[in-house]
mmCIF file of C-alpha atoms in Angstrom:
data_model
loop_
_atom_site.group_PDB
_atom_site.id
_atom_site.type_symbol
_atom_site.label_atom_id
_atom_site.label_comp_id
_atom_site.label_asym_id
_atom_site.label_seq_id
_atom_site.Cartn_x
_atom_site.Cartn_y
_atom_site.Cartn_z
ATOM 1 C CA MET A 1 0.000 0.000 0.000
ATOM 2 C CA SER A 2 1.066 3.629 -0.425
ATOM 3 C CA ASN A 3 2.063 5.256 2.832
ATOM 4 C CA ILE A 4 -0.921 7.592 3.132
ATOM 5 C CA LEU A 5 -2.002 8.851 6.545
ATOM 6 C CA SER A 6 -5.721 8.083 6.817
ATOM 7 C CA ASP A 7 -6.473 10.439 9.709
ATOM 8 C CA ARG A 8 -4.988 13.940 9.700
ATOM 9 C CA SER A 9 -7.580 15.501 11.992
ATOM 10 C CA TYR A 10 -5.091 15.797 14.862
ATOM 11 C CA LEU A 11 -3.292 18.537 12.949
ATOM 12 C CA ASP A 12 -6.288 20.782 13.694
ATOM 13 C CA TRP A 13 -5.682 20.524 17.440
ATOM 14 C CA PRO A 14 -4.941 23.848 19.174
ATOM 15 C CA PHE A 15 -1.444 22.674 20.139
ATOM 16 C CA PHE A 16 -0.255 23.629 16.643
ATOM 17 C CA ASP A 17 0.250 26.883 14.774
ATOM 18 C CA GLN A 18 -0.275 27.043 11.024
ATOM 19 C CA HIS A 19 3.456 26.804 10.315
ATOM 20 C CA HIS A 20 3.505 23.440 12.146
ATOM 21 C CA ARG A 21 0.726 22.115 9.908
ATOM 22 C CA ASP A 22 2.462 23.378 6.783
ATOM 23 C CA LEU A 23 5.755 21.844 7.909
ATOM 24 C CA GLN A 24 4.199 18.415 8.484
ATOM 25 C CA GLN A 25 2.491 18.400 5.107
ATOM 26 C CA GLN A 26 5.644 19.501 3.287
ATOM 27 C CA LEU A 27 7.719 16.777 4.951
ATOM 28 C CA ASP A 28 5.034 14.166 4.285
ATOM 29 C CA ARG A 29 5.088 14.947 0.563
ATOM 30 C CA TRP A 30 8.885 14.997 0.460
ATOM 31 C CA ALA A 31 9.224 11.711 2.346
ATOM 32 C CA ALA A 32 6.634 9.969 0.170
ATOM 33 C CA SER A 33 8.551 10.877 -2.978
ATOM 34 C CA THR A 34 12.117 10.603 -1.690
ATOM 35 C CA ILE A 35 12.685 7.909 0.938
ATOM 36 C CA SER A 36 11.881 4.226 1.255
ATOM 37 C CA ASP A 37 11.309 2.062 4.326
ATOM 38 C CA ALA A 38 13.498 -0.682 2.826
ATOM 39 C CA HIS A 39 17.212 0.157 2.941
ATOM 40 C CA GLY A 40 19.071 -2.989 1.921
ATOM 41 C CA HIS A 41 21.944 -4.612 3.801
ATOM 42 C CA ASP A 42 24.445 -1.736 3.989
ATOM 43 C CA VAL A 43 22.815 0.138 6.846
ATOM 44 C CA ASP A 44 25.838 2.390 7.437
ATOM 45 C CA GLN A 45 25.712 3.721 3.882
ATOM 46 C CA ALA A 46 21.932 3.999 3.963
ATOM 47 C CA CYS A 47 22.210 6.116 7.096
ATOM 48 C CA ARG A 48 24.907 8.330 5.580
ATOM 49 C CA ASP A 49 22.739 8.817 2.497
ATOM 50 C CA LEU A 50 19.691 9.706 4.589
ATOM 51 C CA VAL A 51 21.635 12.282 6.616
ATOM 52 C CA LYS A 52 22.798 13.882 3.380
ATOM 53 C CA GLN A 53 19.278 13.861 1.911
ATOM 54 C CA LEU A 54 17.749 15.324 5.066
ATOM 55 C CA GLY A 55 20.438 17.995 5.186
ATOM 56 C CA THR A 56 20.195 18.949 1.520
ATOM 57 C CA ALA A 57 16.413 19.248 1.781
ATOM 58 C CA GLY A 58 16.710 21.505 4.838
ATOM 59 C CA TRP A 59 14.983 19.273 7.387
ATOM 60 C CA LEU A 60 17.995 19.039 9.690
ATOM 61 C CA LYS A 61 17.794 22.798 10.317
ATOM 62 C CA HIS A 62 14.932 21.940 12.689
ATOM 63 C CA ALA A 63 17.105 19.564 14.752
ATOM 64 C CA ILE A 64 19.547 22.239 15.951
ATOM 65 C CA GLY A 65 19.254 25.627 17.654
ATOM 66 C CA GLY A 66 20.700 28.980 16.566
ATOM 67 C CA LYS A 67 19.878 30.899 13.387
ATOM 68 C CA ALA A 68 23.481 32.057 13.137
ATOM 69 C CA TYR A 69 24.584 28.421 12.857
ATOM 70 C CA GLY A 70 22.153 27.171 10.223
ATOM 71 C CA ALA A 71 19.026 26.515 12.300
ATOM 72 C CA VAL A 72 15.533 27.760 11.463
ATOM 73 C CA ALA A 73 15.228 29.278 14.944
ATOM 74 C CA ASP A 74 17.393 30.207 17.908
ATOM 75 C CA VAL A 75 15.529 27.714 20.118
ATOM 76 C CA ILE A 76 14.500 24.231 18.967
ATOM 77 C CA ASP A 77 10.744 24.094 18.360
ATOM 78 C CA THR A 78 9.635 20.982 20.265
ATOM 79 C CA ARG A 79 6.316 20.669 18.453
ATOM 80 C CA ALA A 80 8.041 20.873 15.077
ATOM 81 C CA LEU A 81 10.635 18.345 16.227
ATOM 82 C CA CYS A 82 7.878 15.922 17.280
ATOM 83 C CA LEU A 83 5.863 16.366 14.074
ATOM 84 C CA LEU A 84 8.982 15.771 11.993
ATOM 85 C CA ARG A 85 9.929 12.616 13.886
ATOM 86 C CA GLU A 86 6.393 11.276 13.828
ATOM 87 C CA THR A 87 6.161 11.811 10.074
ATOM 88 C CA LEU A 88 9.576 10.372 9.286
ATOM 89 C CA ALA A 89 8.978 7.326 11.504
ATOM 90 C CA ARG A 90 5.754 6.592 9.657
ATOM 91 C CA HIS A 91 7.681 6.533 6.379
ATOM 92 C CA SER A 92 10.987 4.991 7.510
ATOM 93 C CA GLY A 93 12.410 4.034 10.873
ATOM 94 C CA LEU A 94 15.962 4.612 9.657
ATOM 95 C CA ALA A 95 15.100 8.078 8.319
ATOM 96 C CA ASP A 96 13.692 8.983 11.727
ATOM 97 C CA PHE A 97 16.846 7.613 13.368
ATOM 98 C CA ALA A 98 19.111 9.627 11.051
ATOM 99 C CA PHE A 99 17.205 12.836 11.766
ATOM 100 C CA ALA A 100 16.937 12.291 15.525
ATOM 101 C CA MET A 101 20.605 11.466 16.032
ATOM 102 C CA GLN A 102 21.716 14.609 14.237
ATOM 103 C CA GLY A 103 19.693 16.511 16.825
ATOM 104 C CA LEU A 104 20.556 14.469 19.902
ATOM 105 C CA GLY A 105 24.228 14.148 18.933
ATOM 106 C CA SER A 106 24.628 17.901 18.556
ATOM 107 C CA GLY A 107 22.019 18.955 21.128
ATOM 108 C CA ALA A 108 24.552 19.683 23.856
ATOM 109 C CA ILE A 109 26.380 22.029 21.464
ATOM 110 C CA SER A 110 23.114 23.800 20.568
ATOM 111 C CA LEU A 111 22.332 24.298 24.258
ATOM 112 C CA PHE A 112 25.730 24.863 25.904
ATOM 113 C CA GLY A 113 28.387 25.089 23.199
ATOM 114 C CA SER A 114 30.707 28.028 22.687
ATOM 115 C CA ASP A 115 30.322 30.232 19.623
ATOM 116 C CA ALA A 116 33.378 28.581 18.058
ATOM 117 C CA GLN A 117 31.982 25.076 18.682
ATOM 118 C CA LYS A 118 28.640 26.039 17.186
ATOM 119 C CA GLN A 119 30.302 27.545 14.112
ATOM 120 C CA ILE A 120 32.378 24.421 13.491
ATOM 121 C CA TYR A 121 29.781 21.736 14.166
ATOM 122 C CA LEU A 122 26.192 22.977 13.915
ATOM 123 C CA ASN A 123 26.334 24.326 10.371
ATOM 124 C CA ALA A 124 27.845 21.058 9.197
ATOM 125 C CA VAL A 125 25.222 19.035 11.085
ATOM 126 C CA ALA A 126 22.396 21.062 9.547
ATOM 127 C CA ARG A 127 23.752 20.539 6.035
ATOM 128 C CA GLY A 128 24.245 16.818 6.605
ATOM 129 C CA GLU A 129 27.998 17.166 6.169
ATOM 130 C CA LYS A 130 28.945 15.953 9.669
ATOM 131 C CA ILE A 131 27.280 13.017 11.414
ATOM 132 C CA ALA A 132 26.792 13.451 15.165
ATOM 133 C CA ALA A 133 26.658 10.989 18.078
ATOM 134 C CA PHE A 134 25.747 11.204 21.775
ATOM 135 C CA ALA A 135 27.970 9.056 24.024
ATOM 136 C CA LEU A 136 26.594 8.763 27.554
ATOM 137 C CA SER A 137 25.941 5.069 28.352
ATOM 138 C CA GLU A 138 28.652 2.705 29.607
ATOM 139 C CA PRO A 139 28.777 -1.059 30.222
ATOM 140 C CA ASP A 140 27.961 -0.485 33.916
ATOM 141 C CA ALA A 141 26.272 2.914 33.694
ATOM 142 C CA GLY A 142 23.088 3.114 31.670
ATOM 143 C CA SER A 143 20.122 4.585 33.499
ATOM 144 C CA ASP A 144 22.387 5.268 36.497
ATOM 145 C CA VAL A 145 24.523 8.038 35.029
ATOM 146 C CA ALA A 146 26.195 8.700 38.393
ATOM 147 C CA ALA A 147 27.903 5.281 38.095
ATOM 148 C CA MET A 148 29.948 6.539 35.127
ATOM 149 C CA GLN A 149 33.575 5.346 35.065
ATOM 150 C CA CYS A 150 34.937 6.960 31.900
ATOM 151 C CA SER A 151 37.379 9.639 33.110
ATOM 152 C CA ALA A 152 38.928 12.840 31.840
ATOM 153 C CA VAL A 153 41.987 14.215 33.669
ATOM 154 C CA LEU A 154 43.142 17.781 33.057
ATOM 155 C CA ASP A 155 46.760 18.011 31.884
ATOM 156 C CA GLY A 156 47.719 21.574 31.000
ATOM 157 C CA ASN A 157 45.517 22.691 28.112
ATOM 158 C CA GLU A 158 44.247 19.190 27.417
ATOM 159 C CA TYR A 159 42.121 16.498 29.008
ATOM 160 C CA ILE A 160 43.281 12.872 28.889
ATOM 161 C CA LEU A 161 40.258 10.674 28.295
ATOM 162 C CA ASN A 162 40.164 6.980 29.268
ATOM 163 C CA GLY A 163 37.334 4.462 29.383
ATOM 164 C CA GLU A 164 34.499 3.012 27.340
ATOM 165 C CA LYS A 165 31.047 3.902 26.096
ATOM 166 C CA THR A 166 28.507 1.470 24.699
ATOM 167 C CA TRP A 167 25.138 1.359 22.917
ATOM 168 C CA ILE A 168 26.241 4.481 21.055
ATOM 169 C CA SER A 169 23.999 5.218 18.081
ATOM 170 C CA ASN A 170 25.887 6.328 14.965
ATOM 171 C CA GLY A 171 28.928 4.624 16.471
ATOM 172 C CA GLY A 172 31.234 3.783 13.589
ATOM 173 C CA ILE A 173 29.910 6.379 11.141
ATOM 174 C CA ALA A 174 29.856 9.589 13.209
ATOM 175 C CA ASP A 175 32.300 12.392 12.469
ATOM 176 C CA PHE A 176 32.212 13.543 16.098
ATOM 177 C CA TYR A 177 30.942 12.299 19.456
ATOM 178 C CA VAL A 178 29.641 14.298 22.413
ATOM 179 C CA VAL A 179 31.227 12.289 25.238
ATOM 180 C CA PHE A 180 30.514 12.519 28.964
ATOM 181 C CA ALA A 181 33.317 11.670 31.376
ATOM 182 C CA ARG A 182 34.075 11.943 35.070
ATOM 183 C CA THR A 183 36.291 14.926 35.841
ATOM 184 C CA GLY A 184 36.023 14.635 39.624
ATOM 185 C CA GLU A 185 34.871 18.079 40.771
ATOM 186 C CA ALA A 186 32.386 16.395 43.119
ATOM 187 C CA PRO A 187 31.107 12.868 43.801
ATOM 188 C CA GLY A 188 28.301 11.257 41.848
ATOM 189 C CA ALA A 189 26.565 13.088 39.039
ATOM 190 C CA ARG A 190 28.105 16.436 39.941
ATOM 191 C CA GLY A 191 31.637 15.550 38.837
ATOM 192 C CA ILE A 192 31.015 14.930 35.127
ATOM 193 C CA SER A 193 31.943 17.068 32.103
ATOM 194 C CA ALA A 194 31.004 16.969 28.411
ATOM 195 C CA PHE A 195 33.456 16.942 25.499
ATOM 196 C CA ILE A 196 33.438 16.938 21.714
ATOM 197 C CA VAL A 197 35.652 14.136 20.403
ATOM 198 C CA ASP A 198 36.323 14.075 16.670
ATOM 199 C CA ALA A 199 36.317 10.590 15.161
ATOM 200 C CA ASP A 200 39.936 10.884 13.992
ATOM 201 C CA THR A 201 41.314 11.802 17.446
ATOM 202 C CA LEU A 202 44.365 9.743 18.428
ATOM 203 C CA GLY A 203 43.505 7.236 21.167
ATOM 204 C CA PHE A 204 39.861 6.899 20.133
ATOM 205 C CA GLU A 205 38.643 3.694 18.502
ATOM 206 C CA ILE A 206 35.516 1.776 17.650
ATOM 207 C CA ALA A 207 35.994 -1.285 19.860
ATOM 208 C CA GLU A 208 32.962 -3.231 18.653
ATOM 209 C CA ARG A 209 30.037 -2.879 16.278
ATOM 210 C CA ILE A 210 26.720 -4.009 17.794
ATOM 211 C CA ASN A 211 23.963 -5.652 15.750
ATOM 212 C CA VAL A 212 20.373 -5.184 16.919
ATOM 213 C CA ILE A 213 16.938 -6.357 15.757
ATOM 214 C CA ALA A 214 16.187 -3.089 13.959
ATOM 215 C CA PRO A 215 19.545 -2.482 12.257
ATOM 216 C CA HIS A 216 21.182 0.908 12.630
ATOM 217 C CA PRO A 217 24.770 2.036 13.277
ATOM 218 C CA LEU A 218 25.605 1.128 16.877
ATOM 219 C CA ALA A 219 28.944 0.598 18.614
ATOM 220 C CA ARG A 220 31.058 0.311 21.720
ATOM 221 C CA LEU A 221 33.682 3.061 21.929
ATOM 222 C CA LYS A 222 37.078 2.953 23.608
ATOM 223 C CA PHE A 223 39.283 5.840 24.750
ATOM 224 C CA ASN A 224 42.942 5.125 25.542
ATOM 225 C CA GLN A 225 45.009 8.147 26.575
ATOM 226 C CA CYS A 226 42.850 10.179 24.232
ATOM 227 C CA ARG A 227 43.918 13.839 24.419
ATOM 228 C CA ILE A 228 41.171 16.442 24.038
ATOM 229 C CA PRO A 229 41.870 20.209 23.986
ATOM 230 C CA VAL A 230 40.165 22.172 26.752
ATOM 231 C CA THR A 231 38.418 24.118 23.982
ATOM 232 C CA GLN A 232 36.494 20.908 23.160
ATOM 233 C CA ARG A 233 34.791 20.873 26.556
ATOM 234 C CA ILE A 234 31.099 21.824 26.339
ATOM 235 C CA GLY A 235 30.038 24.223 29.067
ATOM 236 C CA GLU A 236 31.691 24.437 32.455
ATOM 237 C CA SER A 237 33.784 21.737 34.091
ATOM 238 C CA GLY A 238 31.648 19.511 36.315
ATOM 239 C CA GLN A 239 28.397 20.516 34.579
ATOM 240 C CA GLY A 240 28.191 17.474 32.305
ATOM 241 C CA PHE A 241 25.216 15.891 34.063
ATOM 242 C CA LYS A 242 23.260 19.112 33.628
ATOM 243 C CA VAL A 243 24.282 19.205 29.950
ATOM 244 C CA ALA A 244 23.221 15.586 29.388
ATOM 245 C CA MET A 245 19.865 15.918 31.160
ATOM 246 C CA ALA A 246 19.006 19.172 29.390
ATOM 247 C CA THR A 247 19.789 17.563 26.038
ATOM 248 C CA LEU A 248 17.670 14.503 26.802
ATOM 249 C CA ASP A 249 14.878 16.764 28.050
ATOM 250 C CA VAL A 250 14.639 18.359 24.591
ATOM 251 C CA PHE A 251 14.498 15.064 22.727
ATOM 252 C CA ARG A 252 12.638 12.704 25.103
ATOM 253 C CA THR A 253 9.196 13.845 23.933
ATOM 254 C CA SER A 254 10.303 13.334 20.332
ATOM 255 C CA VAL A 255 11.058 9.652 21.075
ATOM 256 C CA ALA A 256 7.383 9.333 21.971
ATOM 257 C CA ALA A 257 6.528 11.053 18.682
ATOM 258 C CA ALA A 258 8.560 8.490 16.736
ATOM 259 C CA ALA A 259 6.649 5.704 18.489
ATOM 260 C CA LEU A 260 3.436 7.467 17.520
ATOM 261 C CA GLY A 261 4.547 7.517 13.887
ATOM 262 C CA PHE A 262 5.190 3.768 13.997
ATOM 263 C CA ALA A 263 1.765 3.196 15.569
ATOM 264 C CA ARG A 264 -0.040 5.315 12.969
ATOM 265 C CA ARG A 265 1.650 3.387 10.170
ATOM 266 C CA ALA A 266 0.657 0.086 11.811
ATOM 267 C CA LEU A 267 -2.976 1.155 12.132
ATOM 268 C CA ASP A 268 -3.160 2.202 8.493
ATOM 269 C CA GLU A 269 -1.517 -1.038 7.367
ATOM 270 C CA ALA A 270 -4.024 -2.989 9.480
ATOM 271 C CA LEU A 271 -7.012 -1.051 8.110
ATOM 272 C CA HIS A 272 -5.887 -1.726 4.575
ATOM 273 C CA ARG A 273 -5.367 -5.417 5.333
ATOM 274 C CA ALA A 274 -8.625 -5.922 7.219
ATOM 275 C CA THR A 275 -10.794 -4.245 4.597
ATOM 276 C CA SER A 276 -9.286 -6.231 1.737
ATOM 277 C CA ARG A 277 -8.760 -9.670 3.317
ATOM 278 C CA LYS A 278 -11.642 -12.032 2.426
ATOM 279 C CA MET A 279 -12.685 -14.536 5.093
ATOM 280 C CA PHE A 280 -15.847 -16.653 5.399
ATOM 281 C CA ASN A 281 -17.781 -14.677 2.755
ATOM 282 C CA GLN A 282 -16.913 -11.327 4.319
ATOM 283 C CA THR A 283 -13.832 -9.252 5.074
ATOM 284 C CA LEU A 284 -11.694 -9.405 8.186
ATOM 285 C CA ALA A 285 -12.950 -5.918 9.025
ATOM 286 C CA ASP A 286 -16.560 -7.163 9.233
ATOM 287 C CA PHE A 287 -15.855 -9.215 12.357
ATOM 288 C CA GLN A 288 -16.727 -7.552 15.640
ATOM 289 C CA LEU A 289 -13.464 -8.802 17.147
ATOM 290 C CA THR A 290 -11.558 -6.859 14.491
ATOM 291 C CA GLN A 291 -13.615 -3.727 15.043
ATOM 292 C CA ALA A 292 -13.028 -3.910 18.806
ATOM 293 C CA LYS A 293 -9.296 -4.254 18.168
ATOM 294 C CA PHE A 294 -9.355 -1.177 15.936
ATOM 295 C CA ALA A 295 -11.162 0.741 18.675
ATOM 296 C CA HIS A 296 -8.391 -0.070 21.154
ATOM 297 C CA MET A 297 -5.677 0.822 18.623
ATOM 298 C CA ALA A 298 -7.208 4.159 17.646
ATOM 299 C CA THR A 299 -7.885 5.155 21.256
ATOM 300 C CA ALA A 300 -4.323 4.299 22.279
ATOM 301 C CA ILE A 301 -2.931 6.348 19.401
ATOM 302 C CA ASP A 302 -5.002 9.420 20.252
ATOM 303 C CA SER A 303 -4.137 9.082 23.955
ATOM 304 C CA SER A 304 -0.441 9.037 23.072
ATOM 305 C CA ALA A 305 -0.741 11.960 20.668
ATOM 306 C CA LEU A 306 -2.523 14.111 23.257
ATOM 307 C CA LEU A 307 0.171 13.451 25.857
ATOM 308 C CA ILE A 308 2.982 14.055 23.350
ATOM 309 C CA TYR A 309 1.719 17.343 21.999
ATOM 310 C CA ARG A 310 0.692 18.573 25.450
ATOM 311 C CA ALA A 311 4.293 18.062 26.609
ATOM 312 C CA ALA A 312 5.706 19.594 23.419
ATOM 313 C CA TRP A 313 3.401 22.626 23.655
ATOM 314 C CA GLN A 314 4.231 23.132 27.343
ATOM 315 C CA ARG A 315 7.952 22.998 26.648
ATOM 316 C CA ASP A 316 7.585 25.543 23.844
ATOM 317 C CA GLN A 317 5.859 27.815 26.374
ATOM 318 C CA GLY A 318 8.963 27.607 28.553
ATOM 319 C CA LYS A 319 7.433 25.336 31.179
ATOM 320 C CA LYS A 320 9.106 22.425 32.949
ATOM 321 C CA VAL A 321 7.961 19.145 31.395
ATOM 322 C CA THR A 322 9.873 16.459 33.298
ATOM 323 C CA LYS A 323 6.701 14.639 34.339
ATOM 324 C CA GLU A 324 4.753 15.353 31.149
ATOM 325 C CA ALA A 325 7.560 14.178 28.856
ATOM 326 C CA ALA A 326 7.939 10.990 30.899
ATOM 327 C CA MET A 327 4.194 10.347 30.679
ATOM 328 C CA ALA A 328 4.310 10.872 26.925
ATOM 329 C CA LYS A 329 7.281 8.557 26.365
ATOM 330 C CA LEU A 330 5.948 5.838 28.656
ATOM 331 C CA THR A 331 2.471 5.844 27.135
ATOM 332 C CA ALA A 332 3.467 6.264 23.494
ATOM 333 C CA THR A 333 6.147 3.575 23.420
ATOM 334 C CA GLU A 334 4.198 0.994 25.409
ATOM 335 C CA THR A 335 0.948 1.492 23.499
ATOM 336 C CA ALA A 336 2.742 1.580 20.133
ATOM 337 C CA GLN A 337 4.108 -1.881 20.913
ATOM 338 C CA GLN A 338 0.528 -3.093 21.545
ATOM 339 C CA VAL A 339 -0.848 -1.382 18.424
ATOM 340 C CA ILE A 340 1.854 -2.873 16.219
ATOM 341 C CA ASP A 341 1.387 -6.318 17.732
ATOM 342 C CA SER A 342 -2.356 -6.133 17.004
ATOM 343 C CA ALA A 343 -1.674 -5.033 13.441
ATOM 344 C CA LEU A 344 0.770 -7.879 12.887
ATOM 345 C CA GLN A 345 -1.811 -10.358 14.203
ATOM 346 C CA MET A 346 -4.264 -9.237 11.536
ATOM 347 C CA PHE A 347 -1.719 -10.102 8.870
ATOM 348 C CA GLY A 348 -1.496 -13.695 10.113
ATOM 349 C CA GLY A 349 1.509 -15.576 8.738
ATOM 350 C CA LEU A 350 2.322 -12.728 6.358
ATOM 351 C CA GLY A 351 2.982 -10.510 9.377
ATOM 352 C CA VAL A 352 6.147 -12.386 10.321
ATOM 353 C CA VAL A 353 7.647 -12.445 6.828
ATOM 354 C CA CYS A 354 10.853 -10.402 6.753
ATOM 355 C CA ASP A 355 10.521 -6.836 5.451
ATOM 356 C CA VAL A 356 6.734 -6.772 5.351
ATOM 357 C CA PRO A 357 5.969 -3.307 6.826
ATOM 358 C CA VAL A 358 4.338 -4.593 10.024
ATOM 359 C CA GLU A 359 7.275 -6.959 10.613
ATOM 360 C CA ARG A 360 9.703 -4.029 10.302
ATOM 361 C CA LEU A 361 7.563 -1.970 12.663
ATOM 362 C CA TYR A 362 7.535 -4.835 15.172
ATOM 363 C CA ARG A 363 11.337 -4.758 15.263
ATOM 364 C CA GLU A 364 11.604 -0.963 15.178
ATOM 365 C CA ILE A 365 9.369 -0.274 18.176
ATOM 366 C CA ARG A 366 11.063 -2.537 20.703
ATOM 367 C CA ALA A 367 14.140 -0.388 21.307
ATOM 368 C CA LEU A 368 12.102 2.761 21.946
ATOM 369 C CA ARG A 369 10.810 1.267 25.193
ATOM 370 C CA ILE A 370 14.435 1.153 26.406
ATOM 371 C CA TYR A 371 16.548 4.004 25.051
ATOM 372 C CA GLU A 372 16.564 7.554 26.430
ATOM 373 C CA GLY A 373 15.072 6.172 29.634
ATOM 374 C CA ALA A 374 13.419 2.757 29.830
ATOM 375 C CA SER A 375 9.714 2.522 30.643
ATOM 376 C CA GLU A 376 10.520 1.587 34.221
ATOM 377 C CA VAL A 377 12.679 4.711 34.583
ATOM 378 C CA GLN A 378 9.845 6.848 33.213
ATOM 379 C CA GLN A 379 7.563 5.401 35.882
ATOM 380 C CA LEU A 380 10.066 6.365 38.575
ATOM 381 C CA ILE A 381 10.321 9.887 37.161
ATOM 382 C CA ILE A 382 6.544 10.328 37.100
ATOM 383 C CA GLY A 383 6.185 9.025 40.656
ATOM 384 C CA ARG A 384 9.017 11.198 41.943
ATOM 385 C CA GLU A 385 7.605 14.330 40.310
ATOM 386 C CA LEU A 386 4.133 13.648 41.689
ATOM 387 C CA LEU A 387 5.538 13.344 45.194
ATOM 388 C CA LYS A 388 7.483 16.589 44.762
ATOM 389 C CA GLU A 389 4.332 18.387 43.626
ATOM 390 C CA PHE A 390 2.331 16.949 46.510
ATOM 391 C CA ALA A 391 4.938 18.006 49.053
ATOM 392 C CA ALA A 392 5.149 21.517 47.564
ATOM 393 C CA ASN A 393 1.365 21.940 47.580
ATOM 394 C CA ARG A 394 1.128 20.715 51.150
ATOM 395 C CA VAL A 395 3.705 23.290 52.283
ATOM 396 C CA GLU A 396 1.721 26.059 50.556
ATOM 397 C CA GLU A 397 -1.445 24.985 52.371
#
């Protein structure tokens, strides 16, 4: 089937301005005519090609901040970011990945970088000329960032970086990595700094490429006496945790939007299948069981969309969205998994044939429930924020 979105009514919601609606429709037309959801076996090259296409077409200008450095605005528009990821994910999971990683990988520079860093990296990211990566996780420090072991020791005008990072998206193809390392100003999360490490830096290597169920560039990184000029540090020394969390805060809601795009594609694939599949002198769609399943799928999708665009709108109004973004990511990723599973079931045996759209979606969605904060972590965040709000309100009373 052609990748046509059957329900566009959500674009009329008051969360959006007219330029958001125009942007979504322009990207939808471009994606339909330009990109495919089947990328062959050379995923690295496919990703490089997508970054170049997205940059040439101007879409990556929305993933960075700062008009002087090639962005469309000085501050990243969260609603635009979410609409772009949702639309790209519906067309191609790898296209969404390529777009998102350009933003996440350079996000710390957009938010905290020096003018010189922004001039060197952001323009190139926006044009698709440099591929970015975000290196936070370690073998023993995933959700628990304070357990980080990778270290950076100041030596004159340089830092000496040692340690490992793993599960790094764009690992192996990135031109530069935003790396977080312990610099020791204080214990725990307060003694971490952020650095830009160019891929050709002496002492840096790709230790291992990692293959996952939805293929994309992924690697374990190793730093061995890797010397980084002080000018490559992002922000102040010891402020790395703040840099990392602020970057993730921008992009966490957009992860939910990507899940929403996958879910919308699954629903449309299922509608097409159910209305055309003949069974027992009627179509699959004529069965009440099928109609009930569609009701659950559509309701879950709208519930996710409302949470996503509430959080995005609030953030664009300058409000704190820690709880709202966590609610959006938790709901959107978990329900997208259920929606896609239901869609696959309607395809029967065809649903598990490699590279059928619902089979690709089934593989694509699974990682979103883990990265940038697993579902269990989102639950902890929501609970913690609720307790904070309750305590604050009780004091005011």
